[in-house]
Tab-separated table of C-alpha atoms and ligand atoms in Angstrom:
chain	number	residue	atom	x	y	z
P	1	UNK	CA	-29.294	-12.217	-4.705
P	2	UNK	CA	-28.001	-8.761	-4.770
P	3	UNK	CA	-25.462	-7.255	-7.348
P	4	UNK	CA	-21.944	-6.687	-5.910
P	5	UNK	CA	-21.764	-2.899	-6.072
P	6	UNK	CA	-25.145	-2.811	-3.481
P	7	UNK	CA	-23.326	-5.148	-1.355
P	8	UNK	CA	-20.228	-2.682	-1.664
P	9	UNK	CA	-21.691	0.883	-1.733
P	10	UNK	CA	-23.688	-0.593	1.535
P	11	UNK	CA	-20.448	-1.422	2.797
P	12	UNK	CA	-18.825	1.658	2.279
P	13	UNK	CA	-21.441	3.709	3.796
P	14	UNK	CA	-21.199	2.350	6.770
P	15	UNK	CA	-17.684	2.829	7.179
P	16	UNK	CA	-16.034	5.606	8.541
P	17	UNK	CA	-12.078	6.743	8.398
P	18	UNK	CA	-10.114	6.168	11.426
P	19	UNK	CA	-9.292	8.931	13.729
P	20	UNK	CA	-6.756	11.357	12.307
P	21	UNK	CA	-3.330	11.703	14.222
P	22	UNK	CA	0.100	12.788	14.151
P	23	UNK	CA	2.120	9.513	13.616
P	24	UNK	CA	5.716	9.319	14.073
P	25	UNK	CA	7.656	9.536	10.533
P	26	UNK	CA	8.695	5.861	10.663
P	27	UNK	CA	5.629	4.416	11.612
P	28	UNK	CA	3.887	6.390	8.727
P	29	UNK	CA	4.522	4.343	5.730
P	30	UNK	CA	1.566	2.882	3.646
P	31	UNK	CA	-0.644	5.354	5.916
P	32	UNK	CA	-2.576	8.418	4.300
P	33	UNK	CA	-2.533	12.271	5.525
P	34	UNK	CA	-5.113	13.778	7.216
P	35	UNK	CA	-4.661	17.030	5.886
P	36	UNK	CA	-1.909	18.847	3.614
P	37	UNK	CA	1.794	20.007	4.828
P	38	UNK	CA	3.547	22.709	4.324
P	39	UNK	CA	7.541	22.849	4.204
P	40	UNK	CA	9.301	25.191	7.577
P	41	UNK	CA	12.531	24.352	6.631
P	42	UNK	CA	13.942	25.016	2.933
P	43	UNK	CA	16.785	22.232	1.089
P	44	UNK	CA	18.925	22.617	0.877
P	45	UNK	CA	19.205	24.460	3.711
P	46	UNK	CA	22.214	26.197	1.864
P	47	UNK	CA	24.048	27.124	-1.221
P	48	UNK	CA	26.261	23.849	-1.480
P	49	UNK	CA	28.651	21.692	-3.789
P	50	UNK	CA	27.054	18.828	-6.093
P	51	UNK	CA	30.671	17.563	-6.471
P	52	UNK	CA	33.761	16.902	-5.047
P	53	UNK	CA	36.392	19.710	-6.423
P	54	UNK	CA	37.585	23.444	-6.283
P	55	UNK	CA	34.988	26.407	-6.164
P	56	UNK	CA	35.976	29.289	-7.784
P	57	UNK	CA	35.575	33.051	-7.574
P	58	UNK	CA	33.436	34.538	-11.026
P	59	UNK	CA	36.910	36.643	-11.432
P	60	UNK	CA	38.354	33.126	-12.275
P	61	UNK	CA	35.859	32.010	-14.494
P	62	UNK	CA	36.467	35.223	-16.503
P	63	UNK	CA	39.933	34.316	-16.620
P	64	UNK	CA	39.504	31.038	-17.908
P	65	UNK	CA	36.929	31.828	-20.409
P	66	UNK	CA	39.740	34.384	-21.980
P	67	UNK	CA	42.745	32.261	-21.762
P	68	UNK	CA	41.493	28.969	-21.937
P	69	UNK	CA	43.558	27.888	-18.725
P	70	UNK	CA	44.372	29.036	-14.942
P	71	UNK	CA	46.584	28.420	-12.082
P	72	UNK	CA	44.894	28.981	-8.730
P	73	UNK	CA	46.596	28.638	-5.218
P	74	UNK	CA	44.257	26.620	-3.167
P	75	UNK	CA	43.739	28.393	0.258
P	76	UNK	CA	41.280	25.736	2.151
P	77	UNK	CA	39.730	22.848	2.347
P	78	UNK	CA	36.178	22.806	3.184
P	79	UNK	CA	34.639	19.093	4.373
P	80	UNK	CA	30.471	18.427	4.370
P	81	UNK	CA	29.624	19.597	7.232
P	82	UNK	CA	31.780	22.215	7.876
P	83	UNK	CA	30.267	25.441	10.197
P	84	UNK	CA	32.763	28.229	9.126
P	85	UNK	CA	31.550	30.699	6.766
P	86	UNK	CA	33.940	31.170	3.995
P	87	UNK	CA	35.125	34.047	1.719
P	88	UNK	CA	38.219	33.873	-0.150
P	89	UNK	CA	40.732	36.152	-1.444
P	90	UNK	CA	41.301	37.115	-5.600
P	91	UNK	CA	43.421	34.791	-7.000
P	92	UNK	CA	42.570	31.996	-4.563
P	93	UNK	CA	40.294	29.013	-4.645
P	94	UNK	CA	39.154	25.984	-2.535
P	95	UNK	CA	39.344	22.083	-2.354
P	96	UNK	CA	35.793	21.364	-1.208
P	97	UNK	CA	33.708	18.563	-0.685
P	98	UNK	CA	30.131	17.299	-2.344
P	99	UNK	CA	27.479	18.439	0.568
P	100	UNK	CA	30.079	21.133	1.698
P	101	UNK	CA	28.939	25.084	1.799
P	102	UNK	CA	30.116	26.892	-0.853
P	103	UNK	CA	32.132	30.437	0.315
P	104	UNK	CA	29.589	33.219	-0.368
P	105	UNK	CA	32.196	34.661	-3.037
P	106	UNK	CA	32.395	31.466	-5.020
P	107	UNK	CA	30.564	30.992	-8.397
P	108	UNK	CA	30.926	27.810	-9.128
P	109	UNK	CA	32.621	23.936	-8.750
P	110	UNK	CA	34.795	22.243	-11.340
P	111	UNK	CA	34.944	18.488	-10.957
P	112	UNK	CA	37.885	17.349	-9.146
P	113	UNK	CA	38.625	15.393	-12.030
P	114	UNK	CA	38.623	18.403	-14.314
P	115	UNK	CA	41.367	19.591	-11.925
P	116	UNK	CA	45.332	18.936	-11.865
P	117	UNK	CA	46.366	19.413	-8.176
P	118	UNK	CA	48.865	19.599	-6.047
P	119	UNK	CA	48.467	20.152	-2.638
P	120	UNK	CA	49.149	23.939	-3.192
P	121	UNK	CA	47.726	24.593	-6.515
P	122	UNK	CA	44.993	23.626	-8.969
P	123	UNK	CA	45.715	24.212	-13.185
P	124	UNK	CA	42.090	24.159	-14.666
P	125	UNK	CA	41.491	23.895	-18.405
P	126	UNK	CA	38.090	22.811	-18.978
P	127	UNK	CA	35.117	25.350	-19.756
P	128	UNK	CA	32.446	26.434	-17.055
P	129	UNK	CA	30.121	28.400	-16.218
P	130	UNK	CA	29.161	30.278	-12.932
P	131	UNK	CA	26.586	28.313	-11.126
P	132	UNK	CA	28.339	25.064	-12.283
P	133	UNK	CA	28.267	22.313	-9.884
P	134	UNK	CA	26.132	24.386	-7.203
P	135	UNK	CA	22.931	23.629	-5.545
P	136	UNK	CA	21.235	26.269	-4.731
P	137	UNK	CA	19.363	26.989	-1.237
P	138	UNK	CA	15.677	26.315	-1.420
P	139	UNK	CA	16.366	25.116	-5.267
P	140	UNK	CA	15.028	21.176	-4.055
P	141	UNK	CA	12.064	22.856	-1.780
P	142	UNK	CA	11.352	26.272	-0.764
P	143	UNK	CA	9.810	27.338	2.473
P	144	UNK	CA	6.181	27.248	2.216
P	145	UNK	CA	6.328	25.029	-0.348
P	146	UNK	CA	2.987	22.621	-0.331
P	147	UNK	CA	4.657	19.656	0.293
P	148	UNK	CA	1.802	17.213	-0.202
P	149	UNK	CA	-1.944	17.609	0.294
P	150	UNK	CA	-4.461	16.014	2.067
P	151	UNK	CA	-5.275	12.249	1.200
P	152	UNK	CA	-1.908	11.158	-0.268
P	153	UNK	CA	-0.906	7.550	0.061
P	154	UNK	CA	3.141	8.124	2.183
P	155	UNK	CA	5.389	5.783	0.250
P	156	UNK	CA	8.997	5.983	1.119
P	157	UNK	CA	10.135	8.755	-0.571
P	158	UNK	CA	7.502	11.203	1.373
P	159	UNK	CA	9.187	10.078	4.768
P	160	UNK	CA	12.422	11.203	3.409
P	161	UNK	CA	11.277	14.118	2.653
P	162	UNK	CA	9.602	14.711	5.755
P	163	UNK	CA	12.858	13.899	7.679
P	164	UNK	CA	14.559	16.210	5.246
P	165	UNK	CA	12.401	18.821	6.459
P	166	UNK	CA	11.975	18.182	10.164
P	167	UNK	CA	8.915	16.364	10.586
P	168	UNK	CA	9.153	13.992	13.176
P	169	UNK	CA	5.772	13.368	12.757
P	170	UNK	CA	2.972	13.637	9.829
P	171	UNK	CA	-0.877	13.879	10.129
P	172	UNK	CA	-2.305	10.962	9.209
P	173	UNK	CA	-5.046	8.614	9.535
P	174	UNK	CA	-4.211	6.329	12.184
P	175	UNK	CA	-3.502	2.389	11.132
P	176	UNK	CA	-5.929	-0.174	11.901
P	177	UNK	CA	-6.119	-3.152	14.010
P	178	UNK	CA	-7.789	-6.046	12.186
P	179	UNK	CA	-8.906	-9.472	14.160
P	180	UNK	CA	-9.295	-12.575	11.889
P	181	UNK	CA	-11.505	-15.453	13.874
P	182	UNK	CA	-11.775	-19.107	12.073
P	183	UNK	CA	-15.054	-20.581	12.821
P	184	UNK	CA	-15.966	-24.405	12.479
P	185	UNK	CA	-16.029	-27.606	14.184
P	186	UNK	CA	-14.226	-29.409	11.791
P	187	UNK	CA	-11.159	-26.977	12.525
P	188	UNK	CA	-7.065	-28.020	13.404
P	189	UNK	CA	-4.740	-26.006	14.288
P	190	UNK	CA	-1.589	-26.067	12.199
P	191	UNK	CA	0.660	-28.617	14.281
P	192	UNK	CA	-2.473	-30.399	15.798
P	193	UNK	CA	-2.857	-33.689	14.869
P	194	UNK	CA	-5.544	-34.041	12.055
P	195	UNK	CA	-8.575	-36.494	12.942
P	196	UNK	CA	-10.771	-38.052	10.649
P	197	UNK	CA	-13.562	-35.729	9.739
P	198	UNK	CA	-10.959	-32.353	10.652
P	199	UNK	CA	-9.126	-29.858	8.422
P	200	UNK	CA	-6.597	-27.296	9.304
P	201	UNK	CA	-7.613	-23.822	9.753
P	202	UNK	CA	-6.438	-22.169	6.525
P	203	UNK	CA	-8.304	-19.251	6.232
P	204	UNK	CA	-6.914	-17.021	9.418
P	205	UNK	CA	-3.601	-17.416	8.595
P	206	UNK	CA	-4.821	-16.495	4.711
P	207	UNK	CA	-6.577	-13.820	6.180
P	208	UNK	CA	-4.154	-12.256	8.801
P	209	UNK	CA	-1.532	-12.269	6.222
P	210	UNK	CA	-3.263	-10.372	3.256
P	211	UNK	CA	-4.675	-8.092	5.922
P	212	UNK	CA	-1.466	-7.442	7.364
P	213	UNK	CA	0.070	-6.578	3.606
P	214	UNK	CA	-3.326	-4.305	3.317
P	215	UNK	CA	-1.439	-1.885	5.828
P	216	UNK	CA	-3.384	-3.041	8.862
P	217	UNK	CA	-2.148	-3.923	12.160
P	218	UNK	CA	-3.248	-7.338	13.034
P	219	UNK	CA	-4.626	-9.828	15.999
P	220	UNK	CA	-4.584	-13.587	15.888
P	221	UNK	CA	-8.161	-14.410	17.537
P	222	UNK	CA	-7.838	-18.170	16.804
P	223	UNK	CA	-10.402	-20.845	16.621
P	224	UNK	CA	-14.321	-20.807	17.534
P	225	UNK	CA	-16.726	-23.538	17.641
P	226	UNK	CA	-19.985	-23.800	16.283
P	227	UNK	CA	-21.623	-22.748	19.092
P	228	UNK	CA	-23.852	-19.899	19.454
P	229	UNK	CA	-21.873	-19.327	22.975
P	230	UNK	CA	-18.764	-19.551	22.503
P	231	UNK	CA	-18.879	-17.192	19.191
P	232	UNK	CA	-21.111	-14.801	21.205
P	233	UNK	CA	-18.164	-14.285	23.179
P	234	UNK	CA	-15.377	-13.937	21.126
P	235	UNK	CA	-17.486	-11.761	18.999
P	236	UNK	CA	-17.692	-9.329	22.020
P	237	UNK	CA	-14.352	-9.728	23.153
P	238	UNK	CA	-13.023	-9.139	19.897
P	239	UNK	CA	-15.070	-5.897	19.464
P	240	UNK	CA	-13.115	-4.333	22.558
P	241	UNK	CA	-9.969	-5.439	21.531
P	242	UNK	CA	-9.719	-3.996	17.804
P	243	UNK	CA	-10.940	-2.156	14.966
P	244	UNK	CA	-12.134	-4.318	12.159
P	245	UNK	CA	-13.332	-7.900	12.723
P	246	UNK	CA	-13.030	-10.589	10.393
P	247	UNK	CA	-14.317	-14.694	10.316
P	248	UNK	CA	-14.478	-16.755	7.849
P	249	UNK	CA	-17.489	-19.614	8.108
P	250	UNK	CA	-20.552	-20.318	9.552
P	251	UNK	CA	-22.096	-17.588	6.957
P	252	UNK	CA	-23.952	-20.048	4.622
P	253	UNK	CA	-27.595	-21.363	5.306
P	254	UNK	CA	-26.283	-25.183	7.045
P	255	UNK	CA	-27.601	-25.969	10.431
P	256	UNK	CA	-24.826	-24.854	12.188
P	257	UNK	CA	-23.870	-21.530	10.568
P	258	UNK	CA	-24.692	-19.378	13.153
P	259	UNK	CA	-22.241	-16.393	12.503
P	260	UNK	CA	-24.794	-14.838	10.900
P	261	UNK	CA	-27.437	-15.204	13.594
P	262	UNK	CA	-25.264	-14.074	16.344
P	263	UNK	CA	-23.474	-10.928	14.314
P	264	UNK	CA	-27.713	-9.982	13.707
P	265	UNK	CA	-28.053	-10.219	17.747
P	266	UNK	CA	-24.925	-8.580	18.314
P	267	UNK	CA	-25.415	-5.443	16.362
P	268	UNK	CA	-29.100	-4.681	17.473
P	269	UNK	CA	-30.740	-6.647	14.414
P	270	UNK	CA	-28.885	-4.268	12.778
P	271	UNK	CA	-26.402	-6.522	10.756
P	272	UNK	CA	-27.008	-7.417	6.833
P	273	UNK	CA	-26.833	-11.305	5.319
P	274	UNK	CA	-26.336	-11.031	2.009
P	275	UNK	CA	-26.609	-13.205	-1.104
P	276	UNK	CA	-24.200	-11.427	-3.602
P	277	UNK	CA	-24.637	-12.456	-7.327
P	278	UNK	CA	-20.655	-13.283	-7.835
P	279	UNK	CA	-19.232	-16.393	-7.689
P	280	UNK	CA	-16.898	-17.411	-5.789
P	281	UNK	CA	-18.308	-15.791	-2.376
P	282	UNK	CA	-21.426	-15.466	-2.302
P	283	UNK	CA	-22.759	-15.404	1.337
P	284	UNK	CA	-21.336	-12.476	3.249
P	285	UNK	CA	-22.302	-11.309	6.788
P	286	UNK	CA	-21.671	-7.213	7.858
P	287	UNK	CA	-22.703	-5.808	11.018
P	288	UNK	CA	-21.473	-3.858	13.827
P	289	UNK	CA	-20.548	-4.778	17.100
P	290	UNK	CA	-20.017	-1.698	19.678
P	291	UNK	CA	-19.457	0.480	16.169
P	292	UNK	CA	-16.555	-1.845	15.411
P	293	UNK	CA	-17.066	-3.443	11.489
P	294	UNK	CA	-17.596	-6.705	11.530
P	295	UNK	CA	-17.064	-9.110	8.212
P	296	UNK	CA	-18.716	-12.490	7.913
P	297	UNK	CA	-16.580	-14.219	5.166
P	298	UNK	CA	-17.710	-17.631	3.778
P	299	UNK	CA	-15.826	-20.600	4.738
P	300	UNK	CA	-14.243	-21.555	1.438
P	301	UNK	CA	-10.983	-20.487	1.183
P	302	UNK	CA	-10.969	-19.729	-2.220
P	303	UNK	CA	-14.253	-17.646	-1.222
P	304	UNK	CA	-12.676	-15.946	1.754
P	305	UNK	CA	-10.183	-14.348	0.045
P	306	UNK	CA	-12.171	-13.058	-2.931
P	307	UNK	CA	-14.438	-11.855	-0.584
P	308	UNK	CA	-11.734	-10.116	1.263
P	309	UNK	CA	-10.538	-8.213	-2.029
P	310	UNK	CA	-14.116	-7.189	-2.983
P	311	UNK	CA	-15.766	-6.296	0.372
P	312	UNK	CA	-13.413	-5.480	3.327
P	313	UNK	CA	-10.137	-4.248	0.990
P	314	UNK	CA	-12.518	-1.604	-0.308
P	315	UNK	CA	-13.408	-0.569	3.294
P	316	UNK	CA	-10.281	-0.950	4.874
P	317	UNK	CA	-9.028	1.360	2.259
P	318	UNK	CA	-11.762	4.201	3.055
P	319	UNK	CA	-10.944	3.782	6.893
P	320	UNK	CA	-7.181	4.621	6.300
P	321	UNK	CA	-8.244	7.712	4.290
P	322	UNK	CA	-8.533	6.749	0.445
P	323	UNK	CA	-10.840	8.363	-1.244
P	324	UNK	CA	-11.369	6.271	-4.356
P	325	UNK	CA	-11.359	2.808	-2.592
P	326	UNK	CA	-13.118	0.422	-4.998
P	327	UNK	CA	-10.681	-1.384	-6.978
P	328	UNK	CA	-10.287	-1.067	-10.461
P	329	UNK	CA	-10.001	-3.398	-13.218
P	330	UNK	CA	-7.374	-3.075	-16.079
P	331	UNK	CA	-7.816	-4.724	-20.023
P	332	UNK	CA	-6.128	-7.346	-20.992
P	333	UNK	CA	-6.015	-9.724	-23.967
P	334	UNK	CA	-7.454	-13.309	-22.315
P	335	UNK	CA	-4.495	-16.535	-23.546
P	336	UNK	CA	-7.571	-18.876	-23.028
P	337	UNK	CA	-11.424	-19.152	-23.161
P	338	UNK	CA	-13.685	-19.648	-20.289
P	339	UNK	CA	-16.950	-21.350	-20.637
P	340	UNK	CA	-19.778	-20.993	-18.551
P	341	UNK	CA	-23.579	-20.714	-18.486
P	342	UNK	CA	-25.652	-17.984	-17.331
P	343	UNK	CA	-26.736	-18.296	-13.905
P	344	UNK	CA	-27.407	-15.218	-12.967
P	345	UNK	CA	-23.970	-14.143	-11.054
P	346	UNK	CA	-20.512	-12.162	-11.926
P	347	UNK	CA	-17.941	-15.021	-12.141
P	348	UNK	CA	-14.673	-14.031	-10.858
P	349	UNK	CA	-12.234	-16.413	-12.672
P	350	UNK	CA	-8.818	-17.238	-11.064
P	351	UNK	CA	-5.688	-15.846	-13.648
P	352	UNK	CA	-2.487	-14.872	-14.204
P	353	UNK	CA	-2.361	-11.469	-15.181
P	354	UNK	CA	1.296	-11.056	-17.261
P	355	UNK	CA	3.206	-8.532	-19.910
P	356	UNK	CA	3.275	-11.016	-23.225
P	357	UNK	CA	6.131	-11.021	-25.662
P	358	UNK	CA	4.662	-7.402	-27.503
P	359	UNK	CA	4.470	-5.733	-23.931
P	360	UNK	CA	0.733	-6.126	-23.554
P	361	UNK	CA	-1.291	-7.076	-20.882
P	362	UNK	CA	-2.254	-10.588	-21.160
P	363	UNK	CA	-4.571	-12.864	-19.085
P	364	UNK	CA	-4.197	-16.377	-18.246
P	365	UNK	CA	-7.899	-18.306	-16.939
P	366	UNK	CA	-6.370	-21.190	-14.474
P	367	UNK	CA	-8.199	-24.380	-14.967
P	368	UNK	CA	-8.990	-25.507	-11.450
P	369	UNK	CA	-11.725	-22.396	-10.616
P	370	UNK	CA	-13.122	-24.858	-7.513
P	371	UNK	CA	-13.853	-22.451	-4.344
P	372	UNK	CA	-11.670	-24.469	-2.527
P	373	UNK	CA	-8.965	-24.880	-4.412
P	374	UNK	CA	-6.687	-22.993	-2.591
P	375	UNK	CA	-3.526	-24.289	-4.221
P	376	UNK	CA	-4.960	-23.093	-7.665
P	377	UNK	CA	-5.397	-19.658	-6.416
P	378	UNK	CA	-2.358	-19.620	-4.990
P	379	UNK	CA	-0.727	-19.319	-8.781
P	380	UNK	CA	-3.021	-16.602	-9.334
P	381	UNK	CA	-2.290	-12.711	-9.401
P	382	UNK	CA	-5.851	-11.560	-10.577
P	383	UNK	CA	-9.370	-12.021	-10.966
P	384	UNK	CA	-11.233	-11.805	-14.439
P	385	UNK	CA	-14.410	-10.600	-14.090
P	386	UNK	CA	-16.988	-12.656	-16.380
P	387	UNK	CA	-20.618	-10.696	-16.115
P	388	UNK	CA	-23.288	-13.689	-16.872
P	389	UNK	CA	-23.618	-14.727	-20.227
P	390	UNK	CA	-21.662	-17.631	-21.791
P	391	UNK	CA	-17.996	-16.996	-20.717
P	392	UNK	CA	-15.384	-15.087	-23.314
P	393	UNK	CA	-13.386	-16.599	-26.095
P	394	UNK	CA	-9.462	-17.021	-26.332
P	395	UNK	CA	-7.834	-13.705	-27.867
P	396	UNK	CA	-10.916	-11.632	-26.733
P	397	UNK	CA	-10.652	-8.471	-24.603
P	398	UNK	CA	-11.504	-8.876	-20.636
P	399	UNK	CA	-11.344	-7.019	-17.494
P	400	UNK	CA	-9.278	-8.149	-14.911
P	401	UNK	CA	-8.705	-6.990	-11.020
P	402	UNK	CA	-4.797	-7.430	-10.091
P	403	UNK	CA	-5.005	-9.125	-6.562
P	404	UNK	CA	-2.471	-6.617	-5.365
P	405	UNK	CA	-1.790	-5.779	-1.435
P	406	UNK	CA	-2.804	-2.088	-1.103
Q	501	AMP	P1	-18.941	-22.799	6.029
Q	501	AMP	O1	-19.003	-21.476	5.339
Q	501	AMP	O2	-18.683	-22.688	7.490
Q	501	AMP	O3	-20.129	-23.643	5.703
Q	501	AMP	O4	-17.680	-23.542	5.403
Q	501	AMP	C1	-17.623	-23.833	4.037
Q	501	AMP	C2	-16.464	-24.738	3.741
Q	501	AMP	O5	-15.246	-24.085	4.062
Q	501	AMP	C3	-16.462	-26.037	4.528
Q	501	AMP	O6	-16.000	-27.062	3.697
Q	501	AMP	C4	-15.490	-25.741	5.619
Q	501	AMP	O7	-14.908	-26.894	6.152
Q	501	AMP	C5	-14.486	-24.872	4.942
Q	501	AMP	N1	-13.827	-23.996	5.911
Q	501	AMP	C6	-14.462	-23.249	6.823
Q	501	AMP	N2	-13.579	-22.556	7.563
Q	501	AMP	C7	-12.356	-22.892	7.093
Q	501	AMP	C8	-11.039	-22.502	7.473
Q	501	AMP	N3	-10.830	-21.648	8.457
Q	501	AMP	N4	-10.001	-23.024	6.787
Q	501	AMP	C9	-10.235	-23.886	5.765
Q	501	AMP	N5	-11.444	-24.275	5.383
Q	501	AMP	C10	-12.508	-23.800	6.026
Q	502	MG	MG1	-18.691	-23.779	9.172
């Protein structure tokens, strides 16, 4: 057996980011930049009203500082939007709108509802200051401004502010098409009837879904047999059809696990079969086929997806650009002890990672830790990592690895 961060690190070095592109703003979300941007366009893009109410010349705000109230003829009405540039004559103000320009002789905004108005004049009593109630040009982001650098994750808020800037598009690394291939005899299709000896196919639609909320594209390859033919060709099909390949089975040492054997041919005798020391997952396949990464998950489904979080997240994450793609575990306090005996692997114990009543992180061990006891890990929302030894004790201190999408 060989310790998980071997099987990992040899992962990773194999791996290598996608190709870097410009990708259309709204196709750019969860994806990371290739390189770092720089604003072209300053917001706002003009001096402009926060609120909805009457800008005022600095002559005014003099006037009211001294007397404690003015009367001001209002002498336009300026809408968001609006192309004229304004100046306005002493003695005069405007009714103008939040988002509007202010006129270039204005000073500042009082609140509408600071205002009593008619449709002729405003009376304003309240105290302000010039620059009230204005936002300045470039005051949100000036031009040049370094927007974001290279390697940052785009959540929402960085397309806005790309649109709000004029990018259509943003240089990023390009998102990635994932296969997922079930492998087994014993394998029904959801909505096939079930004879005796069969099971439905749980793991692709497992798999396609949590690699689809990883940020990858994603390509239903179905159901292969257990035979060295058949998986020979979807192998190779698959390999010209996307960028990541994923199966779950035939990876163990039973007579007919041949993913291994065929993954080994396919990549030149190239591929690694590895005994990890964790448990669940254990056996794990990784090869190339054509250059395209290929992951041999075991067949439990428990298995699958805790191999999924701890060898192809990690890499999927370096292809799209992150530079720190191992996942990291957070402390919590565990509610529950978890016996075991040493056996010479990394347990990875189902849990329920929650804030307890004093806003800590606690940790709940689920009972059923089975590998395929799917339902079980369906309640869970983390994995406590138990090096070999004897287990931990309730109340003690563990390290935990949220089971989160990205
Ligand atoms: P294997 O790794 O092929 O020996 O499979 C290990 C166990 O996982 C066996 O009990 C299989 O029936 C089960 N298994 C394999 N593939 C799937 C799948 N796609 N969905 C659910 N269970 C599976
Ligand atoms: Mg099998």
């Amino acid at each position: 057996m060989i310790p998980l961060t071997q099987a990992q690190q040899y992962v990773l070095s194999n791996i290598d980011t996608s190709r870097a592109m410009a990708i259309p703003i709204d196709e750019a979300n969860g994806l990371i930049t290739s390189g770092s941007l720089e604003a072209m366009e300053e917001i706002p893009p003009f001096d402009n009203t926060a609120v909805d109410g009457i800008a005022i010349r600095s002559e005014e705000i003099d006037r009211l500082n001294l007397s404690g109230s003015i009367e001001v003829r209002i002498a336009a009405t300026i809408a968001a939007g609006s192309p004229d540039k304004v100046e306005i004559a002493p003695g005069t103000c405007v009714r103008i709108m939040t988002g509007a320009p202010i006129p270039s002789n204005c000073s500042a905004v009082v609140m509408i509802e600071d205002v009593v108005a008619s449709d002729i004049m405003a009376t304003i009593s309240c105290r302000i200051a010039p620059g009230d109630n204005i936002r300045r040009k470039g005051s949100d982001i000036a031009i040049g401004t370094r927007l974001f650098e290279s390697n940052t994750r785009l959540t929402p808020a960085h397309i806005g502010v790309l649109a709000s800037v004029g990018f259509a598009k943003v240089p990023a690394f390009r998102r990635i098409k994932i296969g997922v291939i079930s492998t087994g005899d014993e394998l029904a299709e959801v909505g096939q009837a079930l004879t005796y000896g069969k099971i439905r196919d749980s793991n692709r639609h497992s798999l396609l879904a949590i690699a689809s909320s990883s940020g990858a594209n994603v390509l239903d390859l179905g159901i292969v047999k257990d035979r060295p033919e058949d998986l020979r060709k979807a192998f190779l099909d698959a390999a010209k059809e996307v960028d990541v390949i994923i199966t779950s089975g035939g990876v163990s040492v039973g007579d007919f696990d041949y993913t291994k054997a065929i993954l080994n041919e396919l990549s030149n005798g190239k591929a690694q079969w590895m005994q990890i020391a964790i448990r669940p997952a254990k056996p794990f396949a990784f090869g190339k086929i054509d250059n395209t990464p290929f992951f041999g998950l075991p067949g439990n489904p428990v298995s699958a997806l805790v191999s999924f979080e701890l060898l192809v997240k990690p890499a999927l994450r370096k292809m799209q650009g992150d530079l720190e793609p191992l996942p990291r575990p957070v402390l919590a306090k565990a509610t529950g002890a978890y016996k075991r005996t040493p056996d010479g692997k990394r347990h990875f114990v189902r849990s329920n990672l929650h804030v307890n009543n004093s806003g800590a992180l606690a940790v709940k061990p689920l009972d059923k830790q089975g590998s395929h006891m799917l339902h079980e890990m369906s309640k869970a929302n983390s994995l406590i990592i138990v090096e070999d030894g004897d287990g931990f004790l309730k109340d003690q201190e563990v390290e935990v690895l949220p089971l989160s999408a990205l």
